[in-house]
Coordinates of C-alpha atoms and ligand atoms in Angstrom, one line a residue:
M287 CA 32.7 50.1 -40.3
E288 CA 31.1 47.2 -41.5
A289 CA 31.6 44.4 -38.5
N290 CA 34.0 41.8 -40.0
V291 CA 36.2 44.5 -41.6
P292 CA 39.1 44.2 -39.1
K293 CA 40.6 47.5 -37.4
R294 CA 42.6 49.5 -40.3
K295 CA 46.2 49.5 -39.4
E296 CA 49.2 52.1 -41.2
P297 CA 50.6 50.2 -43.5
G298 CA 53.3 47.9 -42.7
K299 CA 51.6 47.0 -39.7
S300 CA 50.8 43.7 -38.7
L301 CA 47.2 42.8 -38.9
R302 CA 45.0 40.2 -37.9
I303 CA 42.3 37.6 -40.2
K304 CA 40.2 35.2 -39.7
V305 CA 39.7 32.6 -42.4
I306 CA 37.1 29.6 -42.2
S307 CA 37.0 26.9 -44.7
M308 CA 33.7 25.2 -46.5
G309 CA 32.5 22.8 -48.7
N310 CA 31.6 19.4 -48.2
A311 CA 32.5 16.2 -46.3
E312 CA 35.7 14.8 -47.6
V313 CA 36.9 17.0 -50.9
G314 CA 39.6 17.7 -49.2
K315 CA 39.0 21.9 -47.2
S316 CA 41.7 19.7 -44.0
C317 CA 44.4 18.9 -47.1
I318 CA 44.5 22.0 -48.4
I319 CA 45.4 24.0 -45.6
K320 CA 48.0 21.0 -43.8
R321 CA 49.7 21.5 -47.1
Y322 CA 50.1 24.9 -47.1
C323 CA 50.9 25.0 -43.6
E324 CA 52.8 21.8 -42.9
K325 CA 53.9 21.3 -46.7
R326 CA 52.9 17.6 -46.5
F327 CA 49.9 15.4 -47.6
V328 CA 47.8 12.6 -45.1
S329 CA 46.0 10.0 -47.3
K330 CA 43.9 8.5 -44.8
Y331 CA 40.7 10.7 -43.9
L332 CA 40.1 11.7 -40.7
A333 CA 37.6 13.5 -40.7
T334 CA 37.7 17.2 -39.3
I335 CA 35.3 16.7 -36.1
G336 CA 33.5 20.1 -36.0
I337 CA 36.2 22.5 -36.1
D338 CA 39.8 22.5 -36.2
Y339 CA 41.6 26.0 -35.0
G340 CA 45.1 27.0 -36.1
V341 CA 46.9 30.5 -36.5
T342 CA 49.3 30.9 -39.0
K343 CA 51.9 33.8 -39.9
V344 CA 52.4 34.9 -43.1
Q345 CA 53.5 37.9 -45.3
V346 CA 52.0 40.4 -47.9
R347 CA 54.1 42.6 -49.3
D348 CA 55.3 44.6 -47.0
R349 CA 52.9 43.2 -43.8
E350 CA 53.0 40.5 -41.5
I351 CA 49.4 38.7 -41.9
K352 CA 48.3 36.4 -38.8
V353 CA 45.6 34.0 -39.8
N354 CA 43.6 32.1 -37.8
I355 CA 42.2 29.2 -39.4
F356 CA 38.8 27.7 -38.7
D357 CA 38.8 25.0 -40.1
M358 CA 35.2 23.1 -40.5
A359 CA 33.7 20.3 -41.1
G360 CA 31.5 19.6 -44.0
H361 CA 29.4 16.8 -42.6
P362 CA 25.5 18.2 -41.9
F363 CA 26.1 16.3 -38.1
F364 CA 28.6 19.4 -37.5
Y365 CA 25.5 21.7 -38.8
E366 CA 25.3 23.0 -35.0
V367 CA 29.0 23.7 -34.2
R368 CA 29.8 25.3 -37.5
N369 CA 27.1 27.6 -37.2
E370 CA 29.0 29.5 -34.1
F371 CA 31.6 30.7 -36.4
Y372 CA 30.4 32.1 -39.5
K373 CA 30.6 36.2 -37.9
D374 CA 33.7 38.6 -38.5
T375 CA 35.1 36.3 -40.9
Q376 CA 37.4 38.2 -44.4
G377 CA 38.1 35.3 -46.4
V378 CA 36.4 32.0 -47.3
I379 CA 38.0 28.2 -49.0
L380 CA 35.4 27.5 -50.5
V381 CA 36.0 23.8 -51.9
Y382 CA 34.4 20.7 -53.9
D383 CA 36.6 17.8 -55.2
V384 CA 36.6 18.0 -59.9
G385 CA 35.4 13.8 -59.1
Q386 CA 32.6 14.8 -56.9
K387 CA 29.6 16.7 -58.9
D388 CA 27.6 16.7 -55.8
S389 CA 30.6 18.5 -53.8
F390 CA 30.4 21.2 -56.4
D391 CA 26.6 22.2 -57.2
A392 CA 26.4 21.6 -53.0
L393 CA 28.2 25.1 -53.0
D394 CA 25.1 27.1 -53.7
A395 CA 23.3 25.4 -50.0
W396 CA 27.1 26.1 -48.6
L397 CA 26.6 30.0 -49.2
A398 CA 22.9 30.1 -47.9
E399 CA 24.4 28.6 -45.0
M400 CA 26.5 31.1 -43.9
K401 CA 24.4 33.8 -45.1
Q402 CA 22.0 32.3 -43.2
D403 CA 23.7 32.2 -39.5
L404 CA 25.4 35.7 -40.3
G405 CA 21.3 36.7 -40.2
P406 CA 20.0 39.8 -42.2
H407 CA 23.1 42.0 -40.7
G408 CA 25.6 39.8 -42.1
N409 CA 27.4 41.3 -45.2
M410 CA 28.7 38.7 -48.3
E411 CA 30.0 41.5 -49.6
N412 CA 32.7 42.1 -47.7
I413 CA 34.8 38.4 -47.5
V414 CA 36.4 37.2 -50.1
F415 CA 35.8 34.0 -51.0
V416 CA 38.4 31.8 -53.3
V417 CA 36.7 28.2 -55.0
C418 CA 39.3 25.6 -54.5
A419 CA 38.1 22.9 -57.5
N420 CA 40.1 20.1 -55.7
K421 CA 41.7 16.7 -56.4
I422 CA 43.0 17.6 -60.1
D423 CA 45.4 14.9 -59.7
C424 CA 42.8 12.0 -60.4
A425 CA 41.7 13.5 -63.8
K426 CA 40.1 9.9 -64.7
H427 CA 37.6 10.4 -62.2
R428 CA 37.0 13.7 -63.1
C429 CA 33.4 15.0 -64.0
V430 CA 33.3 19.0 -63.0
D431 CA 35.3 20.6 -66.3
E432 CA 37.4 23.4 -65.3
S433 CA 35.3 26.4 -67.2
E434 CA 32.3 24.7 -65.6
G435 CA 33.7 26.0 -61.9
R436 CA 35.2 29.3 -62.7
L437 CA 32.2 30.2 -64.6
W438 CA 29.8 29.3 -61.8
A439 CA 32.9 31.0 -59.1
E440 CA 34.0 34.4 -61.0
S441 CA 30.0 34.5 -62.2
K442 CA 29.9 35.5 -58.4
G443 CA 33.1 37.7 -58.3
F444 CA 35.2 34.9 -56.9
L445 CA 38.6 33.6 -56.9
Y446 CA 39.4 30.1 -58.7
F447 CA 41.6 28.0 -58.1
E448 CA 42.3 24.6 -60.0
T449 CA 43.6 22.2 -56.6
S450 CA 45.9 19.3 -55.9
A451 CA 46.2 19.1 -51.9
Q452 CA 48.1 15.6 -52.6
T453 CA 50.4 17.2 -55.2
G454 CA 50.2 20.3 -53.8
E455 CA 49.3 21.8 -57.3
G456 CA 47.8 24.9 -56.8
I457 CA 48.1 25.4 -53.7
N458 CA 50.7 28.3 -53.1
E459 CA 49.4 30.4 -55.6
M460 CA 45.4 30.3 -53.9
F461 CA 46.7 31.1 -50.3
Q462 CA 49.1 34.1 -51.3
T463 CA 45.9 35.2 -54.3
F464 CA 43.8 34.7 -51.3
Y465 CA 45.4 36.8 -48.8
V466 CA 46.4 39.6 -50.8
S467 CA 42.8 39.6 -51.6
I468 CA 42.1 39.8 -48.3
V469 CA 44.7 42.9 -47.6
D470 CA 43.3 45.1 -50.1
L471 CA 39.9 44.0 -49.2
C472 CA 41.4 45.7 -45.7
D473 CA 42.9 48.6 -47.3
N474 CA 39.7 49.2 -49.0
G475 CA 37.4 50.0 -46.6
G476 CA 36.0 46.9 -46.4
K477 CA 35.5 45.7 -49.7
R478 CA 36.4 43.6 -52.4
P479 CA 38.3 44.8 -55.0
I480 CA 36.4 44.0 -58.5
T481 CA 38.3 41.5 -60.5
N482 CA 39.2 42.1 -64.1
S483 CA 36.9 38.3 -64.2
S484 CA 33.6 39.4 -62.0
A485 CA 33.1 42.4 -64.3
S486 CA 33.7 41.4 -67.7
F487 CA 31.3 39.7 -68.0
T488 CA 26.6 39.8 -67.6
K489 CA 24.9 37.0 -66.1
E490 CA 23.0 36.6 -68.8
Q491 CA 26.5 35.2 -70.5
A492 CA 27.3 33.1 -67.9
D493 CA 23.5 31.6 -67.2
T494 CA 23.3 31.0 -70.6
I495 CA 26.6 29.4 -71.2
R496 CA 25.1 26.9 -67.8
R497 CA 21.5 26.3 -69.8
I498 CA 23.4 25.6 -73.1
R499 CA 25.3 22.7 -71.2
N500 CA 22.5 21.3 -69.6
S501 CA 20.1 20.7 -72.5
K502 CA 18.7 18.1 -73.2
D503 CA 19.0 18.1 -77.6
S504 CA 20.1 20.9 -80.3
W505 CA 15.9 21.7 -80.1
D506 CA 16.6 22.7 -75.7
M507 CA 20.0 24.2 -76.5
L508 CA 18.0 26.5 -78.7
G509 CA 15.8 27.5 -77.2
V510 CA 13.1 26.7 -79.3
K511 CA 9.9 24.4 -79.6
P512 CA 10.5 20.9 -81.3
G513 CA 9.6 21.2 -84.6
A514 CA 9.9 24.7 -84.9
S515 CA 10.3 26.6 -88.7
R516 CA 13.6 27.7 -90.3
D517 CA 13.1 31.6 -89.4
E518 CA 12.5 30.9 -85.7
V519 CA 15.5 28.8 -85.0
N520 CA 17.8 31.1 -87.4
K521 CA 16.4 34.1 -85.0
A522 CA 17.3 31.8 -82.0
Y523 CA 20.6 30.9 -83.0
R524 CA 21.3 34.7 -84.6
R525 CA 20.5 35.4 -80.5
L526 CA 22.3 33.4 -78.7
A527 CA 25.5 34.1 -81.6
V528 CA 25.7 37.3 -80.8
L529 CA 25.3 37.0 -76.8
L530 CA 28.3 34.7 -76.7
H531 CA 30.0 35.0 -79.6
P532 CA 34.4 34.4 -78.5
D533 CA 34.7 38.1 -79.9
K534 CA 33.1 39.8 -77.5
C535 CA 32.6 37.3 -74.8
V536 CA 35.2 36.7 -71.8
A537 CA 32.5 34.0 -69.2
P538 CA 34.7 30.8 -69.3
G539 CA 33.2 27.6 -71.7
S540 CA 31.3 30.3 -73.9
E541 CA 34.0 29.1 -76.8
D542 CA 32.4 25.2 -76.3
A543 CA 29.1 26.7 -75.9
F544 CA 29.2 28.7 -78.7
K545 CA 30.5 26.2 -81.0
A546 CA 27.9 23.7 -79.8
V547 CA 24.9 26.0 -80.8
V548 CA 26.7 26.6 -84.1
S549 CA 26.5 22.5 -84.6
A550 CA 22.7 22.3 -82.9
R551 CA 21.7 24.7 -85.7
T552 CA 23.2 23.2 -88.5
A553 CA 21.9 19.8 -87.4
L554 CA 18.0 21.5 -87.0
L555 CA 18.3 22.9 -90.6
K556 CA 19.0 19.5 -92.3
N557 CA 15.9 18.5 -91.0
I558 CA 14.2 21.5 -92.0
K559 CA 12.2 22.3 -95.4
Ligands
LIG866 P1 35.8 17.0 -43.8 O1 36.2 17.1 -42.7 O2 34.8 15.8 -43.5 O3 34.5 17.9 -43.9 O4 36.4 16.9 -44.6 P2 37.8 17.3 -45.1 O5 37.6 17.9 -46.8 O6 38.6 18.6 -44.6 O7 38.8 16.5 -46.3 P3 40.0 15.9 -46.0 O8 40.9 16.9 -46.6 O9 40.3 15.6 -44.8 O10 40.6 14.5 -47.4 C1 39.2 14.0 -47.5 C2 40.6 12.8 -48.1 O11 40.1 12.8 -49.8 C3 41.4 12.0 -47.8 O12 41.7 10.4 -47.4 C4 42.6 12.7 -48.7 O13 43.6 12.1 -48.5 C5 42.1 13.0 -49.8 N1 42.1 14.2 -50.0 C6 42.0 15.5 -50.1 N2 43.6 16.1 -50.8 C7 43.3 15.3 -52.0 C8 44.0 15.7 -53.5 O14 44.3 16.8 -53.6 N3 44.0 14.7 -54.4 C9 43.4 13.5 -53.6 N4 44.1 12.4 -54.4 N5 42.9 13.0 -52.6 C10 42.9 13.5 -51.5
LIG867 MG1 38.3 18.1 -42.3

């Protein structure tokens, strides 16, 4: 049995699990947990010092679950404290602030920190991850849109929720789905259940959508050199159209990427003899 899988109990019996929060400082990790456990929101920023620990009981189907929550400080200063707490975890709440691109870009580094601290025998496959795109109430400042966040999460097989600790939007739904997935994982011998979304699009599709989003001009978007011929543009277009056509591709953001590719081709062909 894997190290981070709690002892299997008879169905209906209680289960004890460990979950941790991860993500940059100030993204709202503590507020998300407070909103769920205490039904309140604190607008003043009180940075977590090292780790906050709490225990809560939740009901999942016929099962009583005792949840040990380790709420981590996001500030790099607390790395030495955090690294003690990654092991024996069944669930991770991975949070970013939709108004702070840096906090979204940092998600890979958080996974890397966890992987490093778990060491060569640690297995991240046996852990349920839920990504919270938090502070969606601050719509005016939003700079990471839903499809970008969802694409990152779902291409890794992680759950994805849009949340606001301030208004409570998405919080109960997120925790409920998270706990159900952890219980399913424990019942499944410690293997993360395959979600529909993780199996429904390929890494090539996800990488292509990301590349299209970040492209600097129409040539770059189609992946051809500036000055390419009509044939080269059409060939590149056809390849992308087959890969991303909304009838074939259900990856988040594929429809916008497809439309962008169509516009890029039209714009380029106008100027090529
Ligand atoms: P560290 O403990 O330093 O890692 O930060 P944290 O991720 O735990 O952040 P915390 O929950 O302390 O929240 C940081 C700030 O963001 C606080 O001022 C919160 O009031 C605010 N905040 C948290 N969630 C939300 C939200 O959903 N919407 C808005 N508008 N503000 C939020
Ligand atoms: Mg905190």
